Amino acid sequence: MATDSGAASTISWIHDGEERSARWRSINGSPAPKNVVLVDDSLTADDAYRLAAQGKAMLWHGDYHNARQLLSAMARRTPAGKKRDGEDVVDAFYRYRQARSQRARILGLLLVPLEPGPGVALRRAPDISQAWLGAAGEVHGPEVTPLQDVLGAIGAYEWRRNGLFVDVLDAKIHPHYGTFAPIRSEYLELVAQAPLPSTDLAFDIGTGTGVLAAILAKRGVQKVIATDSEPRAIACAQENIASLGLAGQIEPALTDMFPDGRAPIVVCNPPWLPGTPHTLLDNAVYDPKSRMLKAFLAGLPGHLEPGGEGWLIISDLAEHLGLRSREELLDWIEAAGLVVLHKRDTPARHPRSMDRSDPFFDARSREVTSLWTLGLKS
């Protein structure tokens, strides 16, 4: 069972006839499961999937590597939400998102115990201390978390440790947990190639890893204010900016959307798809009701210098999926008192745009990423 204890939730289970409890920890904010059963290496994948489908969480009390294998077996039993022949693309994508959400819920019910260190309190568990500290912080006592969260923290730590080489910077960017890695080079190249209206000042709205701010600084912009509403993103941007030797040019700022004042260049790369995010990383892909996109357009006139340019970097995948029309975007631009000065396009080059087995290959293969140069109405 789960109980609320102030800011933290506690879950309980029965072990050898006695009730045990631990603090609930979910990096992605999943609610504490109400029904928890203790399981071990004897549990089959079919039984695990059946329990999860019934809403029962399973606290693993066995070998760590066996738990990972069980999670993979459960994933293979989870419906993928493939597009049906002749199905409307909007309906298909909605169903796909539902299936992904259900899959995450099912897999999130296989739990593992944590202990101070931090570490996973299971046989043959790897050293997760640095990965977990980077993703979730200290563990001060017995805790329980989804195995998926542990694996996500480990994967993110590898991204952060190894870094991602960015061609236009000729350097590596090191994304932190929950901060989107700039794996698609086409939108970076658009920012690297667009003519600069000024080199005095720029705002980078929703900076994430700080990669766009770094590109602008490398191009000679003397000062870039890079904003984000997520503290982990600001910490990530600060680390990358320092490693690139750009701390003197870029100022990260923890704020929602715009900093005070106006600038001749205001850049924003909002999430490209309208939708509800289910994980921290989803926040970089899905924008509920296009909230950030609309906020950028509506706020841009109040933060753009006369004669300045707002750079909106966005893909048209939402249009091909039927989630947002081009007319809607143009209407929002006009309603904000803005005009389109220029638009630079580049076709998608990411692997999924060339994967014919992808259920939305038709939409992805036609995707175009654009840098919309916006100005104030005269």
Short mmCIF file of C-alpha atoms in Angstrom, two decimals:
data_model
loop_
_atom_site.label_atom_id
_atom_site.label_comp_id
_atom_site.label_asym_id
_atom_site.label_seq_id
_atom_site.Cartn_x
_atom_site.Cartn_y
_atom_site.Cartn_z
CA MET A 1 0.00 0.00 0.00
CA ALA A 2 1.02 3.66 -0.39
CA THR A 3 0.67 6.43 2.17
CA ASP A 4 1.46 10.13 2.08
CA SER A 5 3.97 11.39 4.61
CA GLY A 6 4.35 15.12 4.11
CA ALA A 7 6.15 15.79 0.84
CA ALA A 8 7.16 12.14 0.42
CA SER A 9 5.09 9.01 -0.17
CA THR A 10 5.74 5.71 1.54
CA ILE A 11 4.95 2.28 0.17
CA SER A 12 4.48 -0.90 2.21
CA TRP A 13 4.64 -4.63 1.49
CA ILE A 14 4.68 -7.91 3.36
CA HIS A 15 7.98 -9.80 3.83
CA ASP A 16 8.10 -13.02 5.87
CA GLY A 17 4.75 -12.17 7.40
CA GLU A 18 5.85 -8.69 8.52
CA GLU A 19 4.95 -5.33 7.06
CA ARG A 20 7.93 -3.42 5.65
CA SER A 21 7.96 0.11 4.26
CA ALA A 22 10.23 2.50 2.38
CA ARG A 23 10.14 5.96 0.87
CA TRP A 24 8.80 6.10 -2.68
CA ARG A 25 11.07 7.73 -5.25
CA SER A 26 10.12 8.36 -8.88
CA ILE A 27 12.28 10.67 -10.98
CA ASN A 28 9.44 11.19 -13.45
CA GLY A 29 6.88 11.96 -10.77
CA SER A 30 4.88 8.73 -11.04
CA PRO A 31 2.49 8.28 -8.10
CA ALA A 32 3.34 5.67 -5.49
CA PRO A 33 1.66 2.34 -6.27
CA LYS A 34 -1.09 1.35 -3.84
CA ASN A 35 -0.66 -2.41 -4.13
CA VAL A 36 2.87 -3.84 -3.80
CA VAL A 37 3.84 -7.52 -3.76
CA LEU A 38 7.30 -8.94 -3.09
CA VAL A 39 8.66 -11.06 -5.96
CA ASP A 40 11.91 -12.86 -6.79
CA ASP A 41 13.69 -14.78 -9.53
CA SER A 42 10.94 -17.41 -9.66
CA LEU A 43 8.46 -14.95 -11.17
CA THR A 44 7.75 -15.61 -14.86
CA ALA A 45 7.34 -12.86 -17.45
CA ASP A 46 3.74 -13.90 -18.11
CA ASP A 47 2.87 -13.67 -14.43
CA ALA A 48 4.71 -10.34 -14.11
CA TYR A 49 2.80 -8.88 -17.04
CA ARG A 50 -0.50 -10.18 -15.60
CA LEU A 51 0.21 -8.59 -12.22
CA ALA A 52 1.18 -5.27 -13.82
CA ALA A 53 -1.95 -5.30 -16.01
CA GLN A 54 -3.95 -5.65 -12.79
CA GLY A 55 -2.20 -2.58 -11.39
CA LYS A 56 -0.04 -4.49 -8.93
CA ALA A 57 3.52 -3.28 -8.41
CA MET A 58 6.27 -5.88 -7.96
CA LEU A 59 9.15 -5.17 -5.60
CA TRP A 60 12.08 -7.28 -6.80
CA HIS A 61 13.90 -9.34 -4.18
CA GLY A 62 16.38 -11.28 -6.29
CA ASP A 63 19.19 -10.87 -8.81
CA TYR A 64 19.56 -7.48 -10.53
CA HIS A 65 20.38 -8.91 -13.96
CA ASN A 66 17.36 -11.21 -13.77
CA ALA A 67 15.21 -8.17 -13.05
CA ARG A 68 16.53 -6.47 -16.19
CA GLN A 69 15.75 -9.55 -18.27
CA LEU A 70 12.26 -9.71 -16.81
CA LEU A 71 11.64 -6.06 -17.67
CA SER A 72 12.69 -6.72 -21.29
CA ALA A 73 10.37 -9.73 -21.44
CA MET A 74 7.49 -7.63 -20.10
CA ALA A 75 8.19 -4.98 -22.76
CA ARG A 76 7.89 -7.60 -25.51
CA ARG A 77 4.42 -8.47 -24.20
CA THR A 78 3.22 -4.88 -24.24
CA PRO A 79 1.20 -3.77 -27.32
CA ALA A 80 3.15 -1.35 -29.50
CA GLY A 81 0.20 0.65 -30.87
CA LYS A 82 1.02 0.14 -34.54
CA LYS A 83 -0.84 2.06 -37.23
CA ARG A 84 -3.70 0.13 -38.80
CA ASP A 85 -4.23 -0.03 -42.56
CA GLY A 86 -6.32 2.90 -43.69
CA GLU A 87 -6.45 4.47 -40.24
CA ASP A 88 -6.50 8.25 -40.04
CA VAL A 89 -3.05 9.49 -39.06
CA VAL A 90 -4.38 11.65 -36.21
CA ASP A 91 -6.29 8.72 -34.69
CA ALA A 92 -3.28 6.44 -35.21
CA PHE A 93 -0.92 8.84 -33.47
CA TYR A 94 -3.33 9.35 -30.58
CA ARG A 95 -3.62 5.57 -30.18
CA TYR A 96 0.16 5.24 -30.42
CA ARG A 97 0.63 7.77 -27.61
CA GLN A 98 -1.93 5.95 -25.49
CA ALA A 99 -0.09 2.68 -26.06
CA ARG A 100 3.23 4.28 -25.13
CA SER A 101 1.71 5.69 -21.96
CA GLN A 102 0.23 2.31 -21.06
CA ARG A 103 3.57 0.63 -21.78
CA ALA A 104 5.39 3.06 -19.48
CA ARG A 105 2.81 2.45 -16.75
CA ILE A 106 3.13 -1.35 -17.04
CA LEU A 107 6.94 -1.35 -17.05
CA GLY A 108 7.03 1.20 -14.23
CA LEU A 109 5.49 -1.37 -11.89
CA LEU A 110 8.65 -3.46 -11.61
CA LEU A 111 10.39 -1.91 -8.61
CA VAL A 112 13.82 -2.21 -7.01
CA PRO A 113 15.06 -1.23 -3.54
CA LEU A 114 17.57 1.60 -3.08
CA GLU A 115 19.98 2.16 -0.22
CA PRO A 116 22.31 5.00 0.82
CA GLY A 117 25.37 5.23 -1.39
CA PRO A 118 23.26 5.53 -3.45
CA GLY A 119 22.94 1.97 -4.70
CA VAL A 120 20.51 -0.76 -5.69
CA ALA A 121 20.11 -3.23 -2.83
CA LEU A 122 20.14 -6.36 -5.00
CA ARG A 123 22.63 -9.12 -5.83
CA ARG A 124 24.99 -8.28 -8.73
CA ALA A 125 23.71 -4.72 -8.96
CA PRO A 126 26.10 -2.32 -10.72
CA ASP A 127 27.52 0.81 -9.14
CA ILE A 128 24.86 3.44 -9.88
CA SER A 129 26.08 6.07 -7.40
CA GLN A 130 27.17 8.74 -9.88
CA ALA A 131 24.28 8.06 -12.27
CA TRP A 132 21.66 8.27 -9.53
CA LEU A 133 23.20 11.35 -7.91
CA GLY A 134 23.10 13.11 -11.28
CA ALA A 135 19.49 12.17 -11.89
CA ALA A 136 17.83 12.17 -8.49
CA GLY A 137 20.25 13.11 -5.71
CA GLU A 138 21.12 11.44 -2.42
CA VAL A 139 19.41 8.43 -0.87
CA HIS A 140 19.23 8.81 2.91
CA GLY A 141 17.41 5.63 3.85
CA PRO A 142 15.46 2.72 2.38
CA GLU A 143 13.78 3.78 -0.85
CA VAL A 144 11.98 2.05 -3.70
CA THR A 145 11.96 3.15 -7.34
CA PRO A 146 10.93 1.75 -10.73
CA LEU A 147 13.73 -0.24 -12.37
CA GLN A 148 13.02 1.85 -15.47
CA ASP A 149 14.14 4.96 -13.58
CA VAL A 150 17.41 3.28 -12.63
CA LEU A 151 18.08 2.26 -16.23
CA GLY A 152 17.19 5.74 -17.43
CA ALA A 153 19.61 7.30 -14.96
CA ILE A 154 22.39 4.93 -16.07
CA GLY A 155 21.77 5.69 -19.75
CA ALA A 156 21.70 9.43 -19.13
CA TYR A 157 24.94 9.25 -17.16
CA GLU A 158 26.65 7.57 -20.11
CA TRP A 159 25.43 10.39 -22.40
CA ARG A 160 26.74 12.94 -19.92
CA ARG A 161 30.07 11.19 -19.35
CA ASN A 162 30.81 10.50 -23.03
CA GLY A 163 29.27 13.67 -24.44
CA LEU A 164 27.82 14.30 -27.87
CA PHE A 165 30.02 15.81 -30.58
CA VAL A 166 28.37 18.82 -32.24
CA ASP A 167 29.85 19.52 -35.65
CA VAL A 168 28.93 23.20 -35.80
CA LEU A 169 30.71 23.77 -32.46
CA ASP A 170 33.58 21.40 -33.24
CA ALA A 171 33.21 20.32 -29.62
CA LYS A 172 31.19 18.08 -27.33
CA ILE A 173 28.00 18.89 -25.45
CA HIS A 174 27.31 16.91 -22.26
CA PRO A 175 23.55 16.58 -21.61
CA HIS A 176 22.38 15.99 -18.04
CA TYR A 177 19.54 13.70 -17.01
CA GLY A 178 16.22 15.10 -18.18
CA THR A 179 17.86 17.55 -20.61
CA PHE A 180 17.32 16.79 -24.27
CA ALA A 181 20.45 15.81 -26.17
CA PRO A 182 20.93 17.79 -29.43
CA ILE A 183 21.12 14.66 -31.59
CA ARG A 184 19.53 16.23 -34.67
CA SER A 185 22.10 18.36 -36.43
CA GLU A 186 19.78 19.97 -39.00
CA TYR A 187 18.27 22.55 -36.63
CA LEU A 188 21.71 23.39 -35.23
CA GLU A 189 22.99 24.06 -38.73
CA LEU A 190 20.08 26.44 -39.39
CA VAL A 191 21.11 28.56 -36.40
CA ALA A 192 24.76 28.37 -37.42
CA GLN A 193 24.01 29.59 -40.96
CA ALA A 194 21.28 32.24 -40.61
CA PRO A 195 22.56 35.82 -41.10
CA LEU A 196 22.94 37.68 -37.80
CA PRO A 197 21.10 41.03 -37.57
CA SER A 198 23.39 42.03 -34.68
CA THR A 199 26.24 40.68 -32.58
CA ASP A 200 25.47 42.76 -29.48
CA LEU A 201 22.94 40.65 -27.57
CA ALA A 202 20.73 37.60 -27.97
CA PHE A 203 18.16 35.77 -25.83
CA ASP A 204 17.99 31.96 -26.04
CA ILE A 205 14.60 30.91 -24.68
CA GLY A 206 14.43 27.37 -23.25
CA THR A 207 18.15 26.80 -23.55
CA GLY A 208 18.32 23.15 -22.37
CA THR A 209 21.94 22.06 -22.80
CA GLY A 210 22.88 25.58 -23.89
CA VAL A 211 23.81 24.41 -27.38
CA LEU A 212 22.06 27.22 -29.31
CA ALA A 213 23.47 29.87 -26.97
CA ALA A 214 26.92 28.38 -27.56
CA ILE A 215 26.45 28.49 -31.34
CA LEU A 216 25.47 32.17 -31.18
CA ALA A 217 28.43 32.99 -28.93
CA LYS A 218 30.83 31.10 -31.21
CA ARG A 219 29.46 33.16 -34.11
CA GLY A 220 30.48 36.34 -32.31
CA VAL A 221 27.42 37.44 -30.35
CA GLN A 222 28.98 39.30 -27.43
CA LYS A 223 26.32 38.45 -24.83
CA VAL A 224 23.70 35.71 -24.78
CA ILE A 225 21.15 35.38 -21.99
CA ALA A 226 20.08 31.73 -21.93
CA THR A 227 16.86 31.05 -20.02
CA ASP A 228 15.16 27.89 -18.81
CA SER A 229 12.49 27.11 -16.23
CA GLU A 230 14.17 23.85 -15.16
CA PRO A 231 17.03 24.06 -12.61
CA ARG A 232 18.61 20.88 -14.01
CA ALA A 233 18.72 22.50 -17.48
CA ILE A 234 20.41 25.62 -16.12
CA ALA A 235 22.99 23.45 -14.32
CA CYS A 236 23.60 21.55 -17.56
CA ALA A 237 23.94 24.74 -19.61
CA GLN A 238 26.37 26.24 -17.07
CA GLU A 239 28.59 23.17 -17.21
CA ASN A 240 28.65 23.09 -21.01
CA ILE A 241 29.23 26.82 -21.32
CA ALA A 242 32.18 26.61 -18.94
CA SER A 243 33.71 23.62 -20.74
CA LEU A 244 33.43 25.47 -24.06
CA GLY A 245 35.18 28.53 -22.60
CA LEU A 246 32.13 30.76 -23.18
CA ALA A 247 31.26 31.73 -19.59
CA GLY A 248 32.22 35.31 -20.31
CA GLN A 249 29.67 35.60 -23.13
CA ILE A 250 26.71 33.51 -21.96
CA GLU A 251 24.59 34.17 -18.88
CA PRO A 252 22.23 31.30 -17.91
CA ALA A 253 19.08 32.51 -16.14
CA LEU A 254 16.49 30.43 -14.30
CA THR A 255 13.22 31.99 -15.42
CA ASP A 256 10.05 31.10 -17.28
CA MET A 257 10.48 32.19 -20.91
CA PHE A 258 11.90 35.71 -21.37
CA PRO A 259 14.45 37.65 -19.32
CA ASP A 260 13.92 41.36 -18.65
CA GLY A 261 14.58 43.78 -21.48
CA ARG A 262 14.80 43.53 -25.24
CA ALA A 263 17.33 42.06 -27.65
CA PRO A 264 17.99 42.26 -31.39
CA ILE A 265 17.97 38.43 -31.59
CA VAL A 266 15.55 36.23 -29.66
CA VAL A 267 15.82 32.50 -30.38
CA CYS A 268 13.48 29.71 -29.33
CA ASN A 269 13.39 25.99 -30.16
CA PRO A 270 10.16 24.88 -28.45
CA PRO A 271 8.94 21.26 -28.30
CA TRP A 272 7.74 20.41 -31.79
CA LEU A 273 4.61 18.34 -31.10
CA PRO A 274 1.43 19.32 -29.26
CA GLY A 275 0.78 16.71 -26.57
CA THR A 276 1.11 15.78 -22.93
CA PRO A 277 4.61 14.79 -21.77
CA HIS A 278 4.84 11.63 -19.64
CA THR A 279 8.54 11.81 -18.74
CA LEU A 280 11.15 14.51 -18.21
CA LEU A 281 12.55 13.90 -21.70
CA ASP A 282 9.05 14.15 -23.17
CA ASN A 283 9.08 17.81 -22.12
CA ALA A 284 11.54 18.50 -24.94
CA VAL A 285 9.28 16.82 -27.52
CA TYR A 286 5.68 17.48 -26.43
CA ASP A 287 4.22 20.91 -25.76
CA PRO A 288 0.76 20.70 -24.09
CA LYS A 289 -1.68 22.60 -26.35
CA SER A 290 1.37 24.31 -27.96
CA ARG A 291 1.70 26.36 -24.76
CA MET A 292 5.39 27.25 -25.09
CA LEU A 293 5.10 27.99 -28.81
CA LYS A 294 2.18 30.34 -28.20
CA ALA A 295 3.92 31.97 -25.21
CA PHE A 296 7.02 32.66 -27.31
CA LEU A 297 5.05 34.24 -30.12
CA ALA A 298 2.83 36.27 -27.78
CA GLY A 299 5.75 37.51 -25.68
CA LEU A 300 8.22 38.16 -28.48
CA PRO A 301 7.03 41.69 -29.41
CA GLY A 302 7.64 42.84 -25.83
CA HIS A 303 11.23 41.57 -25.86
CA LEU A 304 12.38 42.30 -29.40
CA GLU A 305 14.23 45.50 -30.26
CA PRO A 306 12.90 47.55 -33.19
CA GLY A 307 14.38 46.02 -36.33
CA GLY A 308 15.31 42.88 -34.42
CA GLU A 309 14.58 39.29 -35.35
CA GLY A 310 12.88 36.45 -33.55
CA TRP A 311 14.13 33.04 -34.63
CA LEU A 312 11.60 30.26 -34.21
CA ILE A 313 13.11 26.81 -34.86
CA ILE A 314 10.42 24.21 -35.38
CA SER A 315 9.61 21.19 -37.54
CA ASP A 316 6.41 20.67 -39.53
CA LEU A 317 5.99 17.08 -38.30
CA ALA A 318 2.95 18.17 -36.29
CA GLU A 319 1.35 19.28 -39.55
CA HIS A 320 1.98 15.94 -41.26
CA LEU A 321 0.54 14.13 -38.23
CA GLY A 322 -2.55 16.33 -38.27
CA LEU A 323 -1.82 17.76 -34.81
CA ARG A 324 -1.43 21.39 -35.88
CA SER A 325 -2.02 23.12 -39.21
CA ARG A 326 0.20 25.64 -40.96
CA GLU A 327 -2.75 28.04 -40.90
CA GLU A 328 -2.88 27.86 -37.08
CA LEU A 329 0.80 28.72 -36.81
CA LEU A 330 0.46 31.65 -39.22
CA ASP A 331 -2.62 32.89 -37.36
CA TRP A 332 -0.70 32.85 -34.04
CA ILE A 333 2.16 34.77 -35.64
CA GLU A 334 -0.20 37.40 -37.02
CA ALA A 335 -2.20 37.67 -33.78
CA ALA A 336 1.02 38.40 -31.89
CA GLY A 337 1.71 41.39 -34.12
CA LEU A 338 4.55 39.66 -35.98
CA VAL A 339 5.41 39.16 -39.63
CA VAL A 340 7.45 36.45 -41.33
CA LEU A 341 10.62 38.04 -42.72
CA HIS A 342 12.21 34.83 -43.97
CA LYS A 343 12.04 31.08 -43.61
CA ARG A 344 14.96 28.71 -44.03
CA ASP A 345 14.17 25.02 -44.47
CA THR A 346 16.09 21.79 -44.24
CA PRO A 347 14.79 18.24 -44.75
CA ALA A 348 14.90 15.72 -41.93
CA ARG A 349 18.03 13.54 -41.87
CA HIS A 350 17.46 11.57 -38.68
CA PRO A 351 17.23 7.74 -38.86
CA ARG A 352 13.47 7.54 -38.24
CA SER A 353 12.80 9.65 -41.33
CA MET A 354 14.36 6.83 -43.39
CA ASP A 355 12.93 3.87 -41.45
CA ARG A 356 10.10 2.36 -43.49
CA SER A 357 9.12 0.14 -40.57
CA ASP A 358 8.22 3.20 -38.50
CA PRO A 359 4.40 3.41 -38.20
CA PHE A 360 4.57 7.09 -39.16
CA PHE A 361 7.19 6.83 -41.87
CA ASP A 362 5.08 8.74 -44.39
CA ALA A 363 4.90 11.76 -42.08
CA ARG A 364 8.51 11.53 -40.89
CA SER A 365 9.91 11.17 -44.42
CA ARG A 366 8.24 14.46 -45.43
CA GLU A 367 9.31 16.37 -42.33
CA VAL A 368 10.98 19.73 -42.83
CA THR A 369 12.71 21.70 -40.06
CA SER A 370 12.54 25.47 -40.42
CA LEU A 371 14.01 28.60 -38.93
CA TRP A 372 11.25 31.20 -39.11
CA THR A 373 12.68 34.72 -39.00
CA LEU A 374 10.03 36.93 -37.42
CA GLY A 375 9.87 40.69 -37.09
CA LEU A 376 7.58 43.32 -35.62
CA LYS A 377 4.74 44.66 -37.73
CA SER A 378 5.55 48.16 -38.89
#
